[in-house]
XYZ file of C-alpha atoms in Angstrom:
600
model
C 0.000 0.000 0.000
C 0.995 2.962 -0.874
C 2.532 5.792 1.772
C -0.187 8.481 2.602
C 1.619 11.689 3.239
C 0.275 13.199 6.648
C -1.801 15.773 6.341
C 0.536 18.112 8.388
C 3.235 17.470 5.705
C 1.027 18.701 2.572
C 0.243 21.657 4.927
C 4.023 22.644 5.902
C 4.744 21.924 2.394
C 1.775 24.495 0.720
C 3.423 27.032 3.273
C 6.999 26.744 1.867
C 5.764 27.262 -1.480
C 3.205 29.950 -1.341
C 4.191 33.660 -1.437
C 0.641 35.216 -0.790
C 0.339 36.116 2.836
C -3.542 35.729 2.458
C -3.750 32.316 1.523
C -0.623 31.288 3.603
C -2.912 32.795 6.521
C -5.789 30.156 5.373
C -3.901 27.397 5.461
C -2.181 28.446 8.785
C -5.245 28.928 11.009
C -6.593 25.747 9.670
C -3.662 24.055 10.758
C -3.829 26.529 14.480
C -7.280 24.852 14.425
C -6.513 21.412 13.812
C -8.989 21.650 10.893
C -8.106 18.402 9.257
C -11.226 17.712 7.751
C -11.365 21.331 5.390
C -7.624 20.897 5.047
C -7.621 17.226 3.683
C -10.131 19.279 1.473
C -7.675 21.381 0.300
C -4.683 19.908 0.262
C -4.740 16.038 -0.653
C -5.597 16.473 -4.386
C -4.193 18.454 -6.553
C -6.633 20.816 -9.180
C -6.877 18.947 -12.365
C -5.576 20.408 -15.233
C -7.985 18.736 -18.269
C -9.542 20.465 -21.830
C -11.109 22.925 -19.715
C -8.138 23.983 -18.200
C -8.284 24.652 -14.590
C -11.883 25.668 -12.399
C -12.459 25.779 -9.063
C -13.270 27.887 -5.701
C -10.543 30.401 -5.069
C -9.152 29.313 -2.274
C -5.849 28.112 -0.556
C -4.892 24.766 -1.068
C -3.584 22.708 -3.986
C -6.822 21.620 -5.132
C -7.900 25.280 -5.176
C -7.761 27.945 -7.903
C -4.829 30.446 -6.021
C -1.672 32.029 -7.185
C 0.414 29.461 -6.309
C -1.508 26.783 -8.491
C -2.320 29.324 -11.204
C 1.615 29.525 -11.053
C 2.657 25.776 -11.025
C 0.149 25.215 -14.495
C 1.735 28.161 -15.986
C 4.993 26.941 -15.490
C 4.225 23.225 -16.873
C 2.401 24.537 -19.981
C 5.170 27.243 -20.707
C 7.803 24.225 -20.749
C 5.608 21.904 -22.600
C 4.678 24.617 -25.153
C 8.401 25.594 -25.580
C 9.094 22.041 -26.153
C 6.105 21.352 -28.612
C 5.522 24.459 -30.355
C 7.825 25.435 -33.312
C 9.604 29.338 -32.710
C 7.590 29.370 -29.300
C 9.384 32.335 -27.592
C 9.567 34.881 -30.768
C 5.455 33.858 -31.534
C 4.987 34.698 -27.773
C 1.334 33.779 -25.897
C -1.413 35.679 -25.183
C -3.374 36.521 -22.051
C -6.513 37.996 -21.446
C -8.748 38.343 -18.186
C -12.346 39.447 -17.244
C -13.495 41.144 -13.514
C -12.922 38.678 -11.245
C -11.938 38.727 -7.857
C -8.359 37.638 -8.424
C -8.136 37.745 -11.972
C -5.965 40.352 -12.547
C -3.575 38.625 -10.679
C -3.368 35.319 -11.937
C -2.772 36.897 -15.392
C -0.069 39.492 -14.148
C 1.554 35.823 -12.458
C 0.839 33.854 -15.567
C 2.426 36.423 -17.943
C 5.393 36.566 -15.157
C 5.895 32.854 -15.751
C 6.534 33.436 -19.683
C 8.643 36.544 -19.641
C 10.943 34.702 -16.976
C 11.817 32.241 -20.040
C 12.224 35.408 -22.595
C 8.737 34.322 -24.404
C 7.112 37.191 -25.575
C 3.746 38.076 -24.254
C 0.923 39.994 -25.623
C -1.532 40.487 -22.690
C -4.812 42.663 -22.428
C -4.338 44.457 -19.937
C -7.821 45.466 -19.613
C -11.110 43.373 -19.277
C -11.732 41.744 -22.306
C -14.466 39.473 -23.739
C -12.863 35.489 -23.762
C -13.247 35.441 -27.328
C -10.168 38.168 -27.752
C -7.917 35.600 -26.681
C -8.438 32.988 -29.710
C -8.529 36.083 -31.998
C -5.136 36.956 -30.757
C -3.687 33.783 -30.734
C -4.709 33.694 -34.902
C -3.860 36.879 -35.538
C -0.440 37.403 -34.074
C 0.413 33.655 -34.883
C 0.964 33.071 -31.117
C 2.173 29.953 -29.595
C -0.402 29.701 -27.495
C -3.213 31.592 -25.242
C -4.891 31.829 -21.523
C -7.627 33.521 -20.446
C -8.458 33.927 -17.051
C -12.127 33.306 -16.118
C -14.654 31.198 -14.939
C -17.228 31.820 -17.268
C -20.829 31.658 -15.699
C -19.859 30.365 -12.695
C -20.302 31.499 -8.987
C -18.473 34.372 -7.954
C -16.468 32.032 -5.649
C -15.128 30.335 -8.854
C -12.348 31.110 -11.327
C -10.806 29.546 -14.043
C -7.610 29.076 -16.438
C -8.903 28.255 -19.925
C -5.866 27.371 -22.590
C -6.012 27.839 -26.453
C -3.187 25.785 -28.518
C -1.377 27.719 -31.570
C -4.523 26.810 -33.784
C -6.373 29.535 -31.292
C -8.839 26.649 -30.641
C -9.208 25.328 -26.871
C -6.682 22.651 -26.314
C -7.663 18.398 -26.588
C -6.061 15.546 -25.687
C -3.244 14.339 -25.933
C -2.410 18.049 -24.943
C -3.981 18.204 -21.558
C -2.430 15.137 -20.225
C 1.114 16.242 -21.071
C 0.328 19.369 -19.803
C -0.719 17.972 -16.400
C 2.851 15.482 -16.423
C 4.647 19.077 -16.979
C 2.907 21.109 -13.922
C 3.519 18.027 -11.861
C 7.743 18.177 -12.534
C 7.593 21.685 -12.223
C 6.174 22.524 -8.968
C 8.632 24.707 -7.279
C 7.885 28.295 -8.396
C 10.567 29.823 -10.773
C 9.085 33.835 -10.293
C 6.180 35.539 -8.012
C 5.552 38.365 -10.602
C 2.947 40.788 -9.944
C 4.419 43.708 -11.885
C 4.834 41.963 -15.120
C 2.463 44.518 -16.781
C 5.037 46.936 -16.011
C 7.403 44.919 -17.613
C 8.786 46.536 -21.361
C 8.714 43.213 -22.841
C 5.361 42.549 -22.519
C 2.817 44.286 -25.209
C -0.270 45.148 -24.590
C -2.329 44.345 -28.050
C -5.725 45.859 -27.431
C -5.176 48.880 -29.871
C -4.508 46.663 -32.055
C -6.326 44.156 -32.129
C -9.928 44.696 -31.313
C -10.404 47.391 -33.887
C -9.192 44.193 -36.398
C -11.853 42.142 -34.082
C -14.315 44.117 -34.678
C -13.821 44.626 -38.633
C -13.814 41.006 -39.056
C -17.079 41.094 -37.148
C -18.434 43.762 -39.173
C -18.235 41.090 -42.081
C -20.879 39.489 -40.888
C -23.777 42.489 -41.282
C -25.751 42.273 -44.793
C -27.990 44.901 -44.144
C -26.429 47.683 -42.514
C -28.706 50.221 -44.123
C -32.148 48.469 -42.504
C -30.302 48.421 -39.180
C -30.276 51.803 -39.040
C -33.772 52.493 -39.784
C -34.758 49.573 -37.596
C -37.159 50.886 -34.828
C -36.713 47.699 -32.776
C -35.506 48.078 -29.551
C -33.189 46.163 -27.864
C -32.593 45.543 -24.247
C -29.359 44.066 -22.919
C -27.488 42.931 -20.220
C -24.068 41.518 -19.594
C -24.970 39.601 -15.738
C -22.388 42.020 -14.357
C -19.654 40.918 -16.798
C -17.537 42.265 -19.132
C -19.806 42.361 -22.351
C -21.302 45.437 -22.119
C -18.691 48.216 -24.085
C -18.175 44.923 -26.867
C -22.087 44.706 -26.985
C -22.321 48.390 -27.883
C -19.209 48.393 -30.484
C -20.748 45.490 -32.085
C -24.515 47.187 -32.089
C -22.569 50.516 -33.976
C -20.266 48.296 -36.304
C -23.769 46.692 -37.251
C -25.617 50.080 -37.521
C -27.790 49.620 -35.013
C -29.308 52.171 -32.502
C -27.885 52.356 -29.102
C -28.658 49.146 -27.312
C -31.040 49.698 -23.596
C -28.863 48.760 -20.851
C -30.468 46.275 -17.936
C -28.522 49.143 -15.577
C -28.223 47.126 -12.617
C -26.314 44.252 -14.263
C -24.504 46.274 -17.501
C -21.363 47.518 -15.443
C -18.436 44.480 -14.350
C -18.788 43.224 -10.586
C -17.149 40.176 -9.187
C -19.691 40.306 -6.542
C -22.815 39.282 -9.086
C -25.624 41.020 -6.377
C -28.324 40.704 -8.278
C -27.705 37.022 -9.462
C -26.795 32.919 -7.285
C -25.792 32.446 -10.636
C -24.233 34.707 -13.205
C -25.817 32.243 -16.275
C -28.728 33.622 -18.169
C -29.218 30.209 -19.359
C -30.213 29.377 -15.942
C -33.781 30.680 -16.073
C -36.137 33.633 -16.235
C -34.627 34.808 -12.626
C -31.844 35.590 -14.023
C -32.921 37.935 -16.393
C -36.009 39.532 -14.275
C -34.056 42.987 -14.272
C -34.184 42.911 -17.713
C -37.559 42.126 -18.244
C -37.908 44.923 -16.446
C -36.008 47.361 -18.063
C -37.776 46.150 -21.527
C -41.240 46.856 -19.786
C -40.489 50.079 -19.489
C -38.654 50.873 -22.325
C -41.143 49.401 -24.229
C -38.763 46.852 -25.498
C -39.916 43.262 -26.872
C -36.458 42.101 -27.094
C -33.871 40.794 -24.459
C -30.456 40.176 -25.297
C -28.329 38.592 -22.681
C -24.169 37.708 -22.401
C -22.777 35.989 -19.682
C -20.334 36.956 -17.355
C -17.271 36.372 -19.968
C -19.516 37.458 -22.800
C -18.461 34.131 -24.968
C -22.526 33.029 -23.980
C -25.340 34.645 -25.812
C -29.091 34.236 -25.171
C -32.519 35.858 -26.192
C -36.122 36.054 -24.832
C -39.131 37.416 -26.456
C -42.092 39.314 -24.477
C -45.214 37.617 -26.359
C -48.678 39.223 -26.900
C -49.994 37.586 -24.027
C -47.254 39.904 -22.222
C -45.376 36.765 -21.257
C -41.540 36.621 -21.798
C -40.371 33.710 -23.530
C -36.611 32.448 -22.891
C -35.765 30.281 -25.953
C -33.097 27.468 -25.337
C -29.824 26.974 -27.148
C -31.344 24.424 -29.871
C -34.177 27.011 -30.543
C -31.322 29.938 -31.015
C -29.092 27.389 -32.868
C -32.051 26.250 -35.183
C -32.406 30.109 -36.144
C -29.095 30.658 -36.486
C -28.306 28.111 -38.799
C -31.270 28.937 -40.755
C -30.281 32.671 -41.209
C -26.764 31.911 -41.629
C -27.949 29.388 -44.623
C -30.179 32.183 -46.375
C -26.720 34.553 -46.319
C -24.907 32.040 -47.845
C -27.024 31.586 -50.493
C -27.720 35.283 -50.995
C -23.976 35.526 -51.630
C -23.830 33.701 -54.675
C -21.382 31.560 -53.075
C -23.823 28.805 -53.001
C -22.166 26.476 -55.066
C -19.490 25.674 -52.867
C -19.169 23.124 -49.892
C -20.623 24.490 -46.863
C -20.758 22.674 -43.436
C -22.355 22.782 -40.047
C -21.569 21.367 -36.614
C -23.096 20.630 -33.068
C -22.124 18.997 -30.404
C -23.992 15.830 -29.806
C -25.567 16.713 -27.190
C -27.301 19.284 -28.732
C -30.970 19.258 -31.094
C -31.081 16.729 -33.900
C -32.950 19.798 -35.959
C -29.381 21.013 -37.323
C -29.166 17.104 -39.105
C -32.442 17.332 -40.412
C -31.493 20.693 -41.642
C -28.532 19.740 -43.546
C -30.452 16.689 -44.930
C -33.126 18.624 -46.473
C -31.058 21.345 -47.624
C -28.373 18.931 -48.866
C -25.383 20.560 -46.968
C -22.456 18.120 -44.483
C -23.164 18.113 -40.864
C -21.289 16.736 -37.829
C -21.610 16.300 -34.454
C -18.806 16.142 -32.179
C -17.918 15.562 -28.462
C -19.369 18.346 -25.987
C -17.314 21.067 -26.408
C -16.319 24.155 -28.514
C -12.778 22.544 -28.279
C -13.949 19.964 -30.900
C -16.276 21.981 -32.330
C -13.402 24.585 -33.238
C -10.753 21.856 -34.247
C -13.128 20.057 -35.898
C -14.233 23.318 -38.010
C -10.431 23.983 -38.780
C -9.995 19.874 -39.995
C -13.406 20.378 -42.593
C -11.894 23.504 -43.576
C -8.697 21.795 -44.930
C -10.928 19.393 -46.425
C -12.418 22.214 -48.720
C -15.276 22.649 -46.691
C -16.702 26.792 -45.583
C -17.969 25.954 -42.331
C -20.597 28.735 -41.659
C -22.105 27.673 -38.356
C -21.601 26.153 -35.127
C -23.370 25.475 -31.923
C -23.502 23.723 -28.314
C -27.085 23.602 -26.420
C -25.499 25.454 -23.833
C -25.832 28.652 -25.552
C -22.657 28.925 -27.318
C -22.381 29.993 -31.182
C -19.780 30.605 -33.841
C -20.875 32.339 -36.680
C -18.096 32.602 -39.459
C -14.575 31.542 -38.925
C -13.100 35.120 -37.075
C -12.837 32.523 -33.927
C -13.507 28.569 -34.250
C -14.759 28.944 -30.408
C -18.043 30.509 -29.113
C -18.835 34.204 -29.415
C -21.541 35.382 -27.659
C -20.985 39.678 -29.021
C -20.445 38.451 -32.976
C -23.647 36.670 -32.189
C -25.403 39.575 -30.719
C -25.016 41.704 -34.031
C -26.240 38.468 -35.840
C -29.100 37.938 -34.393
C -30.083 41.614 -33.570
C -30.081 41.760 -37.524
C -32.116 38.915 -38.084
C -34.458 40.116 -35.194
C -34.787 43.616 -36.656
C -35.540 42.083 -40.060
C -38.456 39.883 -38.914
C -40.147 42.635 -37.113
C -39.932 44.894 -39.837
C -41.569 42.349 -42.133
C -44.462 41.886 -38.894
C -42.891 38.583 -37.681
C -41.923 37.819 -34.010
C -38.849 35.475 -33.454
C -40.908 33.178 -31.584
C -42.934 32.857 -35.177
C -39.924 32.462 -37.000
C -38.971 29.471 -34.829
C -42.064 27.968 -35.548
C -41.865 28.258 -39.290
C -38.645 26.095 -39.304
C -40.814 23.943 -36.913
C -43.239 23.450 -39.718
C -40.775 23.282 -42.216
C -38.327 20.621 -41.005
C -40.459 19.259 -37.599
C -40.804 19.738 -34.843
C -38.189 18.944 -31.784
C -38.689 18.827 -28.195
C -36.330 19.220 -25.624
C -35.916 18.241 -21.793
C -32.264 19.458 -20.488
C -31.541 19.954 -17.195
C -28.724 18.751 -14.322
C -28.702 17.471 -10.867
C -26.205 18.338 -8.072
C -24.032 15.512 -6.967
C -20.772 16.466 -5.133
C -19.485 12.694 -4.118
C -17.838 10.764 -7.310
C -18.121 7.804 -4.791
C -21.849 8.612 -6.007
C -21.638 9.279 -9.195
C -19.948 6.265 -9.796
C -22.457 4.106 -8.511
C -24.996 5.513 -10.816
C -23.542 5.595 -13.938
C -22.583 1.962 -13.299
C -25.727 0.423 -12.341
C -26.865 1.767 -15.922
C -24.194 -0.307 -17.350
C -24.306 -3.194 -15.227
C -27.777 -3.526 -13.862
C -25.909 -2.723 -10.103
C -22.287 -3.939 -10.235
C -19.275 -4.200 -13.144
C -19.581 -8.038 -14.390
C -16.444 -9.731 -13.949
C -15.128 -12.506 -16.677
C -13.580 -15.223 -15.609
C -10.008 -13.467 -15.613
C -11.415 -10.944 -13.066
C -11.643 -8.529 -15.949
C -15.136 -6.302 -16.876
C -17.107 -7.936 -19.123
C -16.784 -6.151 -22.396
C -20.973 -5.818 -22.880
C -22.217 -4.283 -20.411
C -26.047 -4.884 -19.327
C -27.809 -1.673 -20.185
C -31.670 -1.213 -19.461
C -33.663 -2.163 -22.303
C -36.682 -0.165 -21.517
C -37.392 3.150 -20.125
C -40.551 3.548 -18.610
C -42.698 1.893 -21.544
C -39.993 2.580 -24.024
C -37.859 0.177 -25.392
C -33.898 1.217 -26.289
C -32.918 0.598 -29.800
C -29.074 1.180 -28.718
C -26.728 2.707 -26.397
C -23.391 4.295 -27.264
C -20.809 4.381 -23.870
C -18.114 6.674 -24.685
C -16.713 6.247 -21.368
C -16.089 2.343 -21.772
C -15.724 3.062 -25.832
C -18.886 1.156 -26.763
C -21.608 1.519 -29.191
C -24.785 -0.973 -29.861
C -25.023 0.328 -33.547
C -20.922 0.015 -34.654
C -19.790 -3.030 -36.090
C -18.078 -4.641 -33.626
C -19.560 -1.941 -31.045
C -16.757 0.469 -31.552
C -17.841 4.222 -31.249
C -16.834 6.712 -34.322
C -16.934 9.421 -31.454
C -13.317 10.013 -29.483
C -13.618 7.826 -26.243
C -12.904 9.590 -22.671
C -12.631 7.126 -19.514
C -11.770 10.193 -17.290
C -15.592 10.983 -18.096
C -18.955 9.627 -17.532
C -20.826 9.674 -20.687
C -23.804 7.630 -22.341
C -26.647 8.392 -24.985
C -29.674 6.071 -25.267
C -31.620 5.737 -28.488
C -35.278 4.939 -28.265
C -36.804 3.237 -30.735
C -39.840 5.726 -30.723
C -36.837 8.474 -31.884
C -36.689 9.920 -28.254
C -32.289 10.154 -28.296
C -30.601 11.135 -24.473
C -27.756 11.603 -22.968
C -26.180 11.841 -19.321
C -22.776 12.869 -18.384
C -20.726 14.637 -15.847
C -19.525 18.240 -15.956
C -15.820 18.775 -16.617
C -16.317 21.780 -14.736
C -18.825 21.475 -11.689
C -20.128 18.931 -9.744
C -23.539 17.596 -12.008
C -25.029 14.922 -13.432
C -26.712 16.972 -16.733
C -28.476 15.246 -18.994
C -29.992 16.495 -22.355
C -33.065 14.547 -24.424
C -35.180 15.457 -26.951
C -38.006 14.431 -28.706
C -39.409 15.270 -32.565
C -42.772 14.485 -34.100
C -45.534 15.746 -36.130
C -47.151 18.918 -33.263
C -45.302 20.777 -30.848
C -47.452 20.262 -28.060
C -46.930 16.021 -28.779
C -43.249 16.409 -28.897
C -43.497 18.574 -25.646
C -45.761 15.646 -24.154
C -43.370 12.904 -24.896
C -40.208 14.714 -23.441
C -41.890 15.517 -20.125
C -43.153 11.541 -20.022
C -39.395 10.082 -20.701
C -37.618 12.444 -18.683
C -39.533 11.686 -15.562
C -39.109 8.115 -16.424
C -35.648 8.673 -17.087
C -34.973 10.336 -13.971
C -36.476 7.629 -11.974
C -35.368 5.156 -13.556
C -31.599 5.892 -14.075
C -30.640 8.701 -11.567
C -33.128 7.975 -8.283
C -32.559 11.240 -6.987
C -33.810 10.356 -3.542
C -31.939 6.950 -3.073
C -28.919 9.089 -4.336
C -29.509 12.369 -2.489
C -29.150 14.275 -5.991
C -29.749 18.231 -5.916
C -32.596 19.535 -8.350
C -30.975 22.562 -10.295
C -32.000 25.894 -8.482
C -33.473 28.497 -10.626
C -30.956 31.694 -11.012
């Protein structure tokens, strides 16, 4: 058995290392206290550095998001991307950071880290919107990029999100070597908080998002009919950074001023008027806004999140009620609108593409099929999204659109990541368009409805903050309870999946955390294979398709299914039916003391 370091040792050890009297503080009153419980917490495992980068609470403590662990990655991916990217220190990274507590910081220590080895660095030093750090990365040719944030998460949170010289988010085998090189290269080389002082570094921002915003500007046909528009459009950016992008893309599109929700338009790391910064969450999140549309007189709500790379939309109906569409609905019209461009363009006749990730709405597929363009799906993601777009663009192929569920979109190939301010001016031009023509967006949705069918969706998450847990569910829906031993003491290679749920029977089941799929020949999966994550779709034989999986990123079980048929209101039906049976059936959220998602 191995030798299990006391935790004393790991706690002596974090104080040698760390320089920040704050978090060296933490650690020491726990230790005053005899806290071993919170500092086994902290301290046993180290934060995971995966395709996501690094996320977690900012705390002290190795498992922690701090300056000392935003140091030790920095130091492993410098080395690793000296070692694996060609002219490394003349190309130089770039670094970017939104309001966070902290985050100013981590990228003044990250940006330390690089100059130490004479790499060049381009950072912002200003808040900027994630999606200027790919944009650098392509346009300066960098070796690589970071941006410090945590997205939508809770203002406890932050993050450390990497980009690879192809400015897309980094995939394996990247992240693992990565990880080996943070782990030889613990012992901090340089505590620099005054790097943006430094003469070496540049600070890009002049330069770049005027070229940002050109390439953006690329995307508005109808400049002209902008201007007249009379729509009005309220906004917020859930006390982010989005607002002064939102407003340069609204004038680079023409557009009137855009109505600020003025309680949430201006950056705070505190998020006051929000439990979570994500205006996919729900209606609570946006209630401000809805409010600032009611009395402007506004129809339309346009919402960013917190890092502005998110983009959502609700619609106030006749009825007076506001309708939040969900990431397939805005995806559907997306791809729809970006289609009609492309053909407008007379560029029609060349080979256009679309992806999604495969968790999201079937709709795109049926799309492609009846307009006879190439589709893909691809793991959850905008890291295979984006380096997916970049391989069908080699291939001949103008990939035009792009989408996960979870409200992310790339429109046009000025990022292959999500852009939640190009996708602002999109769809405020669309928007402005319909209702000059007399057509609300939630009628526009419905006309693809009737055109192509119509799709149902049921996507939601449960809490779970024990793997132990976890574990034990997403086994017993491969094994009926326990992993079937061979005779050699080995897992069986077929697992015993359900073969109903509820009333329904399952067609097949594709595993693409064991690597196994009913369908394949020989049951092997076309889709890239993780066993570091819990993943499995189920296909119904009534059409119903859904998946579960675990977050790279918090602690939930989500799960995303979705239902198409001839009516709305049947599709709508059938979801509700499975997913309760689903639930039930696969999660037990009693028996497993699951967490409901709370409404923002």
């Amino acid at each position: 058995m191995a030798h299990k370091t006391p935790i004393t040792e790991l706690a002596q050890e974090w104080l040698r290392l760390d320089q920040n009297p704050d978090t060296r503080q933490e650690i020491q009153t726990l230790l005053d206290n005899n806290n071993t419980t919170e500092l086994e917490a902290r301290l046993r495992n180290r934060i995971e550095f995966g395709t996501a980068g690094l996320r977690a609470s900012m705390e002290a403590g190795f498992s922690r998001m701090n300056d000392l662990t935003v140091i030790q990655a920095t130091q492993g991916l410098c080395l690793y991307v000296l070692e694996h990217v060609k002219d490394a220190k003349e190309r130089g990274v770039v670094i970017g950071h939104d309001h966070r507590h902290h985050s100013n910081d981590f990228a003044r220590l990250t940006a330390g880290v690089f100059l130490s080895k004479g790499v060049k660095v381009y950072a912002y030093k200003d808040l900027v919107h994630t999606p200027m750090v790919p944009f650098g990365v392509k346009v300066l040719n960098a070796a690589c990029g970071i941006m410090i944030t945590a997205s939508h998460n809770p203002k406890k949170d932050n993050g450390y999100k990497v980009y690879w010289e192809n400015a897309c988010q980094i995939i394996p085998p990247h992240d693992d070597g990565i990880a080996q090189m943070i782990l030889d290269n613990l012992e901090p080389w340089v505590w620099d908080y005054k790097s943006f002082e430094n003469p070496a570094l540049v600070d890009p921002t002049e330069e770049l998002v005027p070229q940002y915003f050109e390439q953006v500007g690329q995307l508005c046909t109808a400049k002209e009919a902008n201007a007249a528009s009379e729509t009005k459009f309220v906004y917020t950016a859930m006390h982010g950074v989005g607002y002064p992008f939102a407003k340069m893309v609204f004038e680079r599109f023409g557009f009137k001023p855009l109505i600020p929700t003025k309680e949430q338009v201006l950056p705070d790391p505190e998020f006051p008027t929000v439990a979570f910064p994500n205006p996919e969450e729900g209606k609570g999140a946006l209630a401000l806004a809805f409010k600032a549309a009611d009395e402007a007189g506004a129809s339309v709500v346009f919402a960013n999140d917190p890092d502005a790379d998110r983009f959502t939309i609700a619609e106030k109906q006749s009825s007076g009620e506001w309708i939040l569409f969900t990431g397939n609905q805005i995806g559907t019209m997306f791809a729809c609108s970006a289609l009609e461009n492309w053909r407008s363009s007379g560029k029609s006749d060349a080979k256009v593409a679309m992806l999604c990730s495969t968790v999201s709405s079937s709709m795109l597929a049926k799309i492609a099929k009846v307009e006879g363009i190439h589709w893909e799906d691809t793991l959850t993601g905008f890291k295979w999204i984006g380096n997916r777009a970049i391989d069908l663009e080699k291939e001949g192929y103008n990939v035009i659109f792009g989408y996960e569920e979870a409200i992310g979109f790339m429109l046009g190939d000025i990022v292959r990541d999500k852009d939640g301010v190009s996708a602002l001016g999109c769809f405020a031009q669309l928007a402005a368009r319909l209702y000059k023509e007399g057509i609300k967006i939630s009628e526009y949705l419905d006309t693809q409805y009737k055109k192509y069918g119509y799709f149902a969706s049921a996507n939601s998450y449960f809490i779970c903050h024990e793997q132990e847990t976890i574990d034990r569910i997403f086994n017993k829906m491969r094994f009926s309870g326990s992993p079937q031993a061979d005779e050699t003491g080995q897992f069986a290679f077929k697992p015993l999946y359900p073969t109903h749920i509820g009333t329904h029977k399952i067609a097949n089941v594709r595993d693409l955390t064991l690597g196994y799929d009913t369908s394949k020949p020989g049951g092997v999966p076309t889709l890239p294979v993780s066993a570091s994550a819990q993943m499995i779709t189920f296909y119904l034989e009534n059409g119903c398709v859904f998946t579960l999986r675990t977050s790279g990123t918090e602690s939930k079980i989500k799960y995303y299914l979705e239902v198409t048929s001839t009516t709305l209101e049947e599709a709508e039906s059938q979801a509700k039916e499975i997913e309760a049976a689903m639930c039930a059936q696969l999660l037990e959220p009693e028996a497993n003391g699951l967490q409901y998602r709370v409404s923002a």
